[in-house]
Coordinates of C-alpha atoms (C1' of nucleotides) in Angstrom, one line a residue:
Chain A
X286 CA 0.0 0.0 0.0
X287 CA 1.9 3.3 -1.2
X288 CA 0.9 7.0 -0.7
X289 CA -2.2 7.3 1.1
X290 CA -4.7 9.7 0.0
X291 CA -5.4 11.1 3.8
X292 CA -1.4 11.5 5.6
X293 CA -1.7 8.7 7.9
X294 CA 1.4 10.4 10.2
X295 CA 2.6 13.7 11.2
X296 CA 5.5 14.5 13.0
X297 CA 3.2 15.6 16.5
X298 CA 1.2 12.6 16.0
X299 CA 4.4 10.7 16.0
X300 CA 5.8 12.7 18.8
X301 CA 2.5 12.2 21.4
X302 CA 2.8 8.6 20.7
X303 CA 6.6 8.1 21.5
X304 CA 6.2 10.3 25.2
X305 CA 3.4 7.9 26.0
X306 CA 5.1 4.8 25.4
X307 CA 8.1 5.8 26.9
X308 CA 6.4 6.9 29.8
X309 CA 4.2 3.3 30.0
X310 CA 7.7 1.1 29.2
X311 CA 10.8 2.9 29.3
X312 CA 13.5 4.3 26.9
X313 CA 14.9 0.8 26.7
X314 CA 12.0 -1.1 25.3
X315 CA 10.5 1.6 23.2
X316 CA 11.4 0.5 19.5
X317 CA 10.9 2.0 15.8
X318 CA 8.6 -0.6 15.2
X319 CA 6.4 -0.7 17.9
X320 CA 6.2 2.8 17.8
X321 CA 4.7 2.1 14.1
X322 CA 3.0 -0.9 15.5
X323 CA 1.0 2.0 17.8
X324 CA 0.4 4.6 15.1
X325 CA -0.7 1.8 12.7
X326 CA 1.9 1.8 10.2
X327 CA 5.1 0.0 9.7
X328 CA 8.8 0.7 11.1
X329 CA 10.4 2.3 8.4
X330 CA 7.5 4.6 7.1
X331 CA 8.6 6.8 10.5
X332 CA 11.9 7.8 8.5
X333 CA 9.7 9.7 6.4
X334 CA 9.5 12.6 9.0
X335 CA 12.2 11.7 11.5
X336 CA 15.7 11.2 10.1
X337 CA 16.4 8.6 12.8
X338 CA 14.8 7.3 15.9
X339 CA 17.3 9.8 18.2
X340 CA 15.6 12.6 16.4
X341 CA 12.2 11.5 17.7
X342 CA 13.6 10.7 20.8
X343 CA 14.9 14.6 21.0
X344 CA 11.7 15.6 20.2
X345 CA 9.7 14.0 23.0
X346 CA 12.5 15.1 25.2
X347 CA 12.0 19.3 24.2
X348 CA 8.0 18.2 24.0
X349 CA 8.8 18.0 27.7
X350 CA 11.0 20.5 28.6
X351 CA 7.9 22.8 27.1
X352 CA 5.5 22.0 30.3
X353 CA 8.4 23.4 32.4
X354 CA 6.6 27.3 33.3
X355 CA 9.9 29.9 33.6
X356 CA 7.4 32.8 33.9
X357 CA 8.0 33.5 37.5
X358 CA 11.3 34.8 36.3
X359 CA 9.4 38.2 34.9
X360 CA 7.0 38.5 37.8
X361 CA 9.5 37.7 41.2
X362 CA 12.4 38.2 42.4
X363 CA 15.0 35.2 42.0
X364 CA 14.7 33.4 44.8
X365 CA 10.7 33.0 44.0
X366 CA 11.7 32.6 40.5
X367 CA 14.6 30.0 41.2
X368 CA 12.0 28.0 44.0
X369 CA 8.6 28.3 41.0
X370 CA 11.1 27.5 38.4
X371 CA 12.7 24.8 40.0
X372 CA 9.4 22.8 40.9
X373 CA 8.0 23.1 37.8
X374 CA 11.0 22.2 35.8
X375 CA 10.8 18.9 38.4
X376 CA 7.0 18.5 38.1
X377 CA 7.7 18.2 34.2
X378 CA 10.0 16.0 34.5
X379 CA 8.8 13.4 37.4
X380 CA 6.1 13.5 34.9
X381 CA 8.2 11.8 32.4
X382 CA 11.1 10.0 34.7
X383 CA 11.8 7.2 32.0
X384 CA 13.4 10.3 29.0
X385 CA 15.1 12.1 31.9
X386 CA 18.4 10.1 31.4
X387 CA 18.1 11.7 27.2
X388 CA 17.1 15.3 27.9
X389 CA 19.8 15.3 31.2
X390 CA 22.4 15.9 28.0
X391 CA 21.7 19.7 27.5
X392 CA 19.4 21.7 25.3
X393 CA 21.8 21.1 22.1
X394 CA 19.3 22.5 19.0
X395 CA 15.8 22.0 20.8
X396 CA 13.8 25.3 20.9
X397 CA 11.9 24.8 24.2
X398 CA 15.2 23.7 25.9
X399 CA 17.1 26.9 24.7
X400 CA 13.8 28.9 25.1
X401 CA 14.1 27.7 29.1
X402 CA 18.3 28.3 29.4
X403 CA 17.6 31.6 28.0
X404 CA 14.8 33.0 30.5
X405 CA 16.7 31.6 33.3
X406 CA 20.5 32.9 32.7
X407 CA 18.5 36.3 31.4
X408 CA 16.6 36.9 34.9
X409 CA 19.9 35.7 37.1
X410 CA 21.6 38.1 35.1
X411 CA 19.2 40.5 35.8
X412 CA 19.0 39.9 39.3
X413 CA 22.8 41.2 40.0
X414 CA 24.3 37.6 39.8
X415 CA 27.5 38.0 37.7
X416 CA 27.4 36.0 34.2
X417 CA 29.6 33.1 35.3
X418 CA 28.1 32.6 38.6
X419 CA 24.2 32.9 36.3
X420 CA 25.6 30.1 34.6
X421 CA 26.4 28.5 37.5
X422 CA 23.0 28.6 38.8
X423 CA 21.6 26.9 36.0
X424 CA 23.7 24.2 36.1
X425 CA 23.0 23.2 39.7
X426 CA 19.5 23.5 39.0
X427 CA 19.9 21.1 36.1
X428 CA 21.8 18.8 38.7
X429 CA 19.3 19.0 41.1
X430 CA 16.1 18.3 38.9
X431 CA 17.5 16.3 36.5
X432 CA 19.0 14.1 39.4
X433 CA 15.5 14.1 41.3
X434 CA 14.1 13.4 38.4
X435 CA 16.1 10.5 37.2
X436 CA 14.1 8.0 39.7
X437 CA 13.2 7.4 42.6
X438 CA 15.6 7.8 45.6
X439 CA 13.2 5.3 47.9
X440 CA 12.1 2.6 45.7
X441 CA 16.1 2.3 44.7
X442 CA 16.2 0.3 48.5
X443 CA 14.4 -3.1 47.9
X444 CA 11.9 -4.1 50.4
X445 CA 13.6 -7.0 51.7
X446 CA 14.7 -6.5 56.1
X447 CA 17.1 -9.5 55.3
X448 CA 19.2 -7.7 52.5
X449 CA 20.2 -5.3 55.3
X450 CA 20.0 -7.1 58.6
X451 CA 23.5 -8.5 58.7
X452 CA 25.8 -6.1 57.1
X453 CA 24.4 -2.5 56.9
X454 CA 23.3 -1.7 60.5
X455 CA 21.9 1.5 59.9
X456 CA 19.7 0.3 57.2
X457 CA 17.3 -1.4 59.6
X458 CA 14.6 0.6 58.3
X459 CA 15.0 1.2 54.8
X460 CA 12.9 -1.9 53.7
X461 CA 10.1 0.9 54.4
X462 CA 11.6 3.7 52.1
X463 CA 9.7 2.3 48.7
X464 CA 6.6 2.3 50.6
X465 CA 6.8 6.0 51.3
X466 CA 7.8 6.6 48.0
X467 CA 6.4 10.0 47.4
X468 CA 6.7 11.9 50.8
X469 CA 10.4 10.5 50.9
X470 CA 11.3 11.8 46.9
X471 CA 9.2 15.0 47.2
X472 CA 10.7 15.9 51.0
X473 CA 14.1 15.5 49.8
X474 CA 13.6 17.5 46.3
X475 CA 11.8 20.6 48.4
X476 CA 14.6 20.1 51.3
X477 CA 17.4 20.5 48.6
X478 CA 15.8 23.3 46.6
X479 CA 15.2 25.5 49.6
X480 CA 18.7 25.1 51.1
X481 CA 20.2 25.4 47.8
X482 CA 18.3 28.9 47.5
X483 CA 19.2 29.5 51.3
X484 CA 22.9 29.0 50.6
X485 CA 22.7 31.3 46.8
X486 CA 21.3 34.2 49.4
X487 CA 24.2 33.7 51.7
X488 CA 26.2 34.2 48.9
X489 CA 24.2 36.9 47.0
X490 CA 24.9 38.7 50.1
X491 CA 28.1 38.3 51.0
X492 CA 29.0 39.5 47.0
X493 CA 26.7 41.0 45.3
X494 CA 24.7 43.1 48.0
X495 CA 21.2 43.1 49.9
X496 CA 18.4 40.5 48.6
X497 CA 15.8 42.0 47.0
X498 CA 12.4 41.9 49.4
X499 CA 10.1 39.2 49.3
X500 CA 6.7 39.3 47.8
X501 CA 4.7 40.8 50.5
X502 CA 1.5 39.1 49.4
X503 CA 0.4 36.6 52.4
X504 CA -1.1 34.2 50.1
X505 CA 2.4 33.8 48.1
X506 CA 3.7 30.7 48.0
X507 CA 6.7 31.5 47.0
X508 CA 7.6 33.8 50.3
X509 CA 5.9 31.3 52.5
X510 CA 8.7 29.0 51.9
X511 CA 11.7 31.4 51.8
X512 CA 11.0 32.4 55.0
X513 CA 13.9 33.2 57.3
Chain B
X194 CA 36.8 -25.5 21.8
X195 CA 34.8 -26.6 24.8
X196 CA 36.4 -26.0 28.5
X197 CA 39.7 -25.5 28.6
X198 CA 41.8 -26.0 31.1
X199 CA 43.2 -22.3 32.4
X200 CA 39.8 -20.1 32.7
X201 CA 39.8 -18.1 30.5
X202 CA 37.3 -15.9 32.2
X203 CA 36.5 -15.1 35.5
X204 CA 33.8 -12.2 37.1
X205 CA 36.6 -9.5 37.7
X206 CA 38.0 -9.7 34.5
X207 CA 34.3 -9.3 32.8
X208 CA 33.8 -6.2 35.0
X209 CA 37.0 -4.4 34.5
X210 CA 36.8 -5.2 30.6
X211 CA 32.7 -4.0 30.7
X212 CA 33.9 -0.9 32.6
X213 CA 36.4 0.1 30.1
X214 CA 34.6 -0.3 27.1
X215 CA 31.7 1.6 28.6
X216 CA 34.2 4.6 29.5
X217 CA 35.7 4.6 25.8
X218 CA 32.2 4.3 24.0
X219 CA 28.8 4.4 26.2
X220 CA 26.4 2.3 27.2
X221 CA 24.5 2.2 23.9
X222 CA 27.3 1.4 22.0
X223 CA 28.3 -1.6 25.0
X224 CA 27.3 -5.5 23.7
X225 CA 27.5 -8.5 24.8
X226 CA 29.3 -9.5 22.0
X227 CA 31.8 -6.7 21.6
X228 CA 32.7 -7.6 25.7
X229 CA 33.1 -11.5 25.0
X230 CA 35.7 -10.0 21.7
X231 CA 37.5 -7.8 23.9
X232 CA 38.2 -10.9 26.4
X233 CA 39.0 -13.3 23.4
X234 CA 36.3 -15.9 23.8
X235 CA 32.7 -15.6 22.3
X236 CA 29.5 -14.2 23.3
X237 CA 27.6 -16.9 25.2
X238 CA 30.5 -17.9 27.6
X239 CA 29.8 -14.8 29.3
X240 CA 26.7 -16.4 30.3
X241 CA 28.6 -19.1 32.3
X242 CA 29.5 -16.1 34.9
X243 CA 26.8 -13.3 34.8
X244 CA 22.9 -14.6 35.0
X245 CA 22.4 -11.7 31.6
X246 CA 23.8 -8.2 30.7
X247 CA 22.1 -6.3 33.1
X248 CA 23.8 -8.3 35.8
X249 CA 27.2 -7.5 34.2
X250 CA 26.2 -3.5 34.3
X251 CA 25.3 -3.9 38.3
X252 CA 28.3 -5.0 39.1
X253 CA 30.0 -2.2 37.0
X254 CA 27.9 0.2 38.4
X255 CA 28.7 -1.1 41.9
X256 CA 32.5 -1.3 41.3
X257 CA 32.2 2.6 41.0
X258 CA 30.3 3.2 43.4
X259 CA 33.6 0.8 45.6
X260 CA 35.5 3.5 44.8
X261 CA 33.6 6.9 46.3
X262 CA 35.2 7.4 50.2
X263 CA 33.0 7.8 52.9
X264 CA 35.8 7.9 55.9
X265 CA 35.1 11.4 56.9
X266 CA 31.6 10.5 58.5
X267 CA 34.1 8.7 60.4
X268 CA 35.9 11.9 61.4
X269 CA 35.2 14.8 60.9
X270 CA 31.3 17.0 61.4
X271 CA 28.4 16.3 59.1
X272 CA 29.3 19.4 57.4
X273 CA 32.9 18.5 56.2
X274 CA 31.7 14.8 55.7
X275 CA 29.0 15.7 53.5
X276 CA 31.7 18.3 51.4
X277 CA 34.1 15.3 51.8
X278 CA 32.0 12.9 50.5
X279 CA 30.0 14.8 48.1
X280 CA 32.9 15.7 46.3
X281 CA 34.8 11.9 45.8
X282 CA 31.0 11.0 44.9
X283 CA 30.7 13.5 42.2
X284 CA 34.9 12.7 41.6
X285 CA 33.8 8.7 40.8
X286 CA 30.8 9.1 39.4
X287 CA 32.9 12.3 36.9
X288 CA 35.2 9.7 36.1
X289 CA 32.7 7.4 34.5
X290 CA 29.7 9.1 33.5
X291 CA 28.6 7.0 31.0
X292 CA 27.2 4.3 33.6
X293 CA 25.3 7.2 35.6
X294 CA 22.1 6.9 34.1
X295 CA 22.3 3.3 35.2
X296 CA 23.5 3.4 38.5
X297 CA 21.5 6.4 39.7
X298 CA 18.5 4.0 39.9
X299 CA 19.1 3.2 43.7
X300 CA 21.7 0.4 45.3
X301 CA 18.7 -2.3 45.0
X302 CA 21.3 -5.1 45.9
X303 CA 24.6 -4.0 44.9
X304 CA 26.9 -4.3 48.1
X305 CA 28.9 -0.9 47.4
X306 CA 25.9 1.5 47.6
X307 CA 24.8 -0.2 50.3
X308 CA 27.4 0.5 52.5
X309 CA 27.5 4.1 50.9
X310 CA 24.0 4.6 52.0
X311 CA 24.7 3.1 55.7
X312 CA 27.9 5.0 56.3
X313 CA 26.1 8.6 55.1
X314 CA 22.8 8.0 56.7
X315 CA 24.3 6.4 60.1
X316 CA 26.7 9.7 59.8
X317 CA 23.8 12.2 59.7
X318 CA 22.0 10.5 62.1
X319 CA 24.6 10.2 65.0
X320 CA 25.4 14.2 64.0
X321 CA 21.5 15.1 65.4
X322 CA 19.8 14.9 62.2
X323 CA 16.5 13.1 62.9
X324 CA 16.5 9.7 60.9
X325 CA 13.5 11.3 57.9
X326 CA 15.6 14.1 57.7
X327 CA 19.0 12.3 57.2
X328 CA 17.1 10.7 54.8
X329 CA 16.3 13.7 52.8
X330 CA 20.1 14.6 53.1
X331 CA 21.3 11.2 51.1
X332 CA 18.7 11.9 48.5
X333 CA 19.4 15.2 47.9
X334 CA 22.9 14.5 47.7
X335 CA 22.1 11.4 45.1
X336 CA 20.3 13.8 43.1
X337 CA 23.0 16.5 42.8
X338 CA 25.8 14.1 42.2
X339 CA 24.3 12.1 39.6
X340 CA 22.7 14.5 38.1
X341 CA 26.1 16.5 37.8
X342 CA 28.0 13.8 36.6
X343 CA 25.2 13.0 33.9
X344 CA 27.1 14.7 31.4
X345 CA 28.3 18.3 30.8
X346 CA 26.6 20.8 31.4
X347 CA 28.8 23.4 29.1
X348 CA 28.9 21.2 26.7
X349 CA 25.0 20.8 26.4
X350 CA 25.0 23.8 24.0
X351 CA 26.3 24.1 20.9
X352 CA 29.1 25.8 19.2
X353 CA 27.5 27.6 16.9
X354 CA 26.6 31.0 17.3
X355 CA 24.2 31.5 14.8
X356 CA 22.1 29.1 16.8
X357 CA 21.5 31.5 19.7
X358 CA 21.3 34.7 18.0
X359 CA 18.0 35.2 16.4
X360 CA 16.2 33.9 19.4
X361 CA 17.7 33.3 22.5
X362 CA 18.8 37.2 23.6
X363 CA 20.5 36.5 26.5
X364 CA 22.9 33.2 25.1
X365 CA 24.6 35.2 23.1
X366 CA 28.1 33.9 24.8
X367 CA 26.2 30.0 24.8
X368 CA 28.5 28.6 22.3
X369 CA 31.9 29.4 24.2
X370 CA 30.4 27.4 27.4
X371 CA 31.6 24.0 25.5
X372 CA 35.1 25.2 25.3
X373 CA 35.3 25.8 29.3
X374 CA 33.6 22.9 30.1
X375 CA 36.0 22.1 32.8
X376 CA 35.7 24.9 34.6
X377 CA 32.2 25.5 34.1
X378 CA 31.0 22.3 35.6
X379 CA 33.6 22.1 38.1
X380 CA 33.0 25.4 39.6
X381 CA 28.8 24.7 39.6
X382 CA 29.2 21.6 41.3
X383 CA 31.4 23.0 43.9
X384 CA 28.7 26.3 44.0
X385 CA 26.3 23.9 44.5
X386 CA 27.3 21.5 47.2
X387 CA 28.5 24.4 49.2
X388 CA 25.0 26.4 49.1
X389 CA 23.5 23.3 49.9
X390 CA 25.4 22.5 52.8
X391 CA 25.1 26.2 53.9
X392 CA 21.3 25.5 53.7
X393 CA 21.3 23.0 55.4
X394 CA 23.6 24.5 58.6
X395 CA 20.7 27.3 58.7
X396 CA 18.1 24.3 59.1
X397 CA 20.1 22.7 61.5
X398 CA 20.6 25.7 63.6
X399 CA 16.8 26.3 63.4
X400 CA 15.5 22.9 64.5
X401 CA 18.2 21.2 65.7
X402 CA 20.6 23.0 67.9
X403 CA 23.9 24.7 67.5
X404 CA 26.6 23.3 64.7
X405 CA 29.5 21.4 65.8
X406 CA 32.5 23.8 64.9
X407 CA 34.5 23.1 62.2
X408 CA 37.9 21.5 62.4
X409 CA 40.7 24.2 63.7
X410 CA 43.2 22.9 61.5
X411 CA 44.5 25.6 59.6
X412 CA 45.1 23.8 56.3
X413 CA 42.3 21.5 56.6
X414 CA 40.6 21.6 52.8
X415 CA 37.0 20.8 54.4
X416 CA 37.2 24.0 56.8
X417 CA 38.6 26.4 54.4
X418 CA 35.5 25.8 52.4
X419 CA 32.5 25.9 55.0
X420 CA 33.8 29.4 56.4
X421 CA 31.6 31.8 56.9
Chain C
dG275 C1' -1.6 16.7 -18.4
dA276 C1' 3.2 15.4 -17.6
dA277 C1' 6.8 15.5 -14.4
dT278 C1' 8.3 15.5 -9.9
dA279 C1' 8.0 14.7 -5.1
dA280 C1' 6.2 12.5 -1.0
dA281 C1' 4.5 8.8 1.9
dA282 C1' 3.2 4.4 2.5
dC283 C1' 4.8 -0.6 1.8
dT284 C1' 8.1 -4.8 1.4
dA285 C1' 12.5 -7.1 1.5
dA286 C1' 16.7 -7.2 3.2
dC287 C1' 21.0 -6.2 5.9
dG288 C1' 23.9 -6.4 10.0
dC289 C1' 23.5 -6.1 14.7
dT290 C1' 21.6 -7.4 19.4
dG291 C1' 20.8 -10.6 23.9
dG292 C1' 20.2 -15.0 25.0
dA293 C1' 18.6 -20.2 24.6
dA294 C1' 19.8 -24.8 23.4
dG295 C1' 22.9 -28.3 22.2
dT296 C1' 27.8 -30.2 21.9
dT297 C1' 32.5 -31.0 23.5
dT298 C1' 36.2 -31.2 26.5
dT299 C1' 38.2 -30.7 31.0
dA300 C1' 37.9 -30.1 36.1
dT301 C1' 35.9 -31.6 40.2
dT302 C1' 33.5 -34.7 43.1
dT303 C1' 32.2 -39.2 44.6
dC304 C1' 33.0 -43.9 45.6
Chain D
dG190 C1' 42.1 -44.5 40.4
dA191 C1' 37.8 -44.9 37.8
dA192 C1' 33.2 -43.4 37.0
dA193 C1' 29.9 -39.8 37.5
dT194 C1' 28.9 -35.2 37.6
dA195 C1' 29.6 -30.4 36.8
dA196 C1' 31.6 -26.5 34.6
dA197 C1' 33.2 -23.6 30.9
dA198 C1' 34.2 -23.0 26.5
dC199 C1' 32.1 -23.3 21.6
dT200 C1' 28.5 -23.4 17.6
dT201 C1' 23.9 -22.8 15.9
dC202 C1' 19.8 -20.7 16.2
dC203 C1' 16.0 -17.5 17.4
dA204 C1' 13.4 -13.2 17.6
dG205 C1' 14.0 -8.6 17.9
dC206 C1' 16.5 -4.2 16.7
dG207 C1' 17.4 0.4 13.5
dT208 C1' 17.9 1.4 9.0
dT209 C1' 18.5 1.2 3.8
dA210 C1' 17.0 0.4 -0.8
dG211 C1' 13.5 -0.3 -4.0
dT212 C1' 8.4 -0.2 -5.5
dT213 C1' 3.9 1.7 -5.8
dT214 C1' 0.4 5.0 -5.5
dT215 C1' -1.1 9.6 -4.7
dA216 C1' -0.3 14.6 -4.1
dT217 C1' 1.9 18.6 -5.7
dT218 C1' 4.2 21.4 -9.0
dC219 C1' 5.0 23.3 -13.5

DNA sequence: GAATAAAACTAACGCTGGAAGTTTTATTTC
DNA sequence: GAAATAAAACTTCCAGCGTTAGTTTTATTC
């Protein structure tokens, strides 16, 4: 069967299908053909919009990066912006844990990646943090959220009280950790952004000068938890 | 050739061998059969020592892990230890970052990161932290770590100027990132472990009590980098 | 309307991890 | 020490992988 009268793929129909099946199986059994198998065509008709499969894989992983909201960087100061910033970019990607390893390589030529780097270095910059230590910033963030992100920190201990009884005495408890998956991940990823952003202020102002105010509004989340 | 009668193979060898080639080309590029070449015998013997491949990758990943140092919990405050440690973490995982994405899934059974995890966790606890909290501290510390030793952060973006200049405003510098890579991610790792360990004292301080000074030596490399 | 281009298919290639079967040697059992 | 058993190497084979080349039909361009 050649040409088909109605275009049976397009590149965002191609797209939505890789992110969900990479998100129900993982990068490591999603294939060219069952991709095609999913969309209803076969393997090779894919290389008729993507030059290779790493070119769809790139675009699922800016298709991501696009949820992350970098907004708060034109309406707050840069702590708010840095703590908004940093758990959206982490929402987006605990969305989509299984790509994380792929986009964790740097924007290279995706729009919504480079659309993100920019907005963040610009506001730093504008903020009074020097250009090197801007770039800085963003890399940490990338660190922290991409390394959050990567998978879970409890269900990595496997709920077996024998594998640690005889040799890892603290570890009496950590049979439990995969069972409190989410307050365990999401305390430690809020922990680390806020002392992160504690430890930037120390430093903002012992260099650079006083912190700019908080947002006075009550209701704020952001100065809620950048209380000090 | 069936058995002969000097092994030929034996599970260190297959390690060391696995860890090399995955330094020198990546994990996607690693086989089965390009391992069993490189040790001069065919694919299926490997079989004879490792249950499958992904049994041959834990134990690489765990042989890196062997090599991060976790002594200072041993003696010196949570504060230098967690400098200390941080940085031969990041140092290991730096040296081999192409098994990251595969070891950053948790210790599960790998003997290594489970005596990682006890020493830093048994560390924080016996420092005051409250065992959730210490908790916290080891996953935060996973997540910066591995996601810093993911792979470059400088050399993420492209060298190619054009790239940045009709969009992206505030990158116009991007493409010379790549050609300080060493510097760049060196000197955001080490901004970011310190601001999270600063962080972390003012928690401390807050809910826990005062900090246990750091160590008088004059020339000790933990101290000169926690002043404040 | 003819020529060109695009999008689907099939067939094929070389590669992958691993199972099954065979052979020889080491180790265990008596 | 001989026989039985186990282990470690090989070969053959399987089903799956990403991708190329060629064919056919339809859309688009001139």
């Amino acid at each position: 069967m050649p040409r088909p009268s109605q275009a049976l793929l397009s590149r965002r129909r191609i797209v939505e299908t890789a992110a969900r099946l990479i998100d129900a199986d993982g990068l490591e059994a999603f294939s060219t053909r069952r991709l095609a198998g999913e969309l209803g065509v076969r393997g090779p008709s894919l290389y008729n919009h993507f030059a290779n499969k790493d070119e769809i894989l790139d675009a699922v992983a800016d298709a991501v990066i696009a949820e992350v909201d970098v907004s708060v960087f034109g309406t707050h100061g840069w702590r708010e912006a840095l703590l908004g910033w940093g758990t959206s970019y982490r929402d987006a990607l605990a969305a989509h844990p299984n790509i994380v390893p792929y986009l964790a390589q740097g924007p290279g030529r995706r729009p919504a990646a480079l659309a993100m780097a920019d907005a963040v270095y610009g506001g730093l910059v504008k903020a009074g943090w020097p250009p090197a230590r801007a770039t800085h910033i963003g890399a940490v963030m990338r660190y922290l959220v991409a390394g959050s992100a990567l998978g879970s920190f409890a269900r990595g201990f496997v709920e077996d009280p024998e594998l640690y009884a005889a040799h890892y005495p603290h570890l009496s408890q950590a049979h439990r950790l995969a069972g409190h998956q989410r307050s365990v991940d999401e305390g430690a990823f809020r922990l680390g952004l806020q002392a992160l952003i504690t430890g930037l202020a120390a430093e903002y102002e012992a260099t650079i000068g006083p912190l700019p105010p908080l947002e006075p509004s009550a209701d704020s989340y952001y100065s809620r938890n950048l209380q000090r």
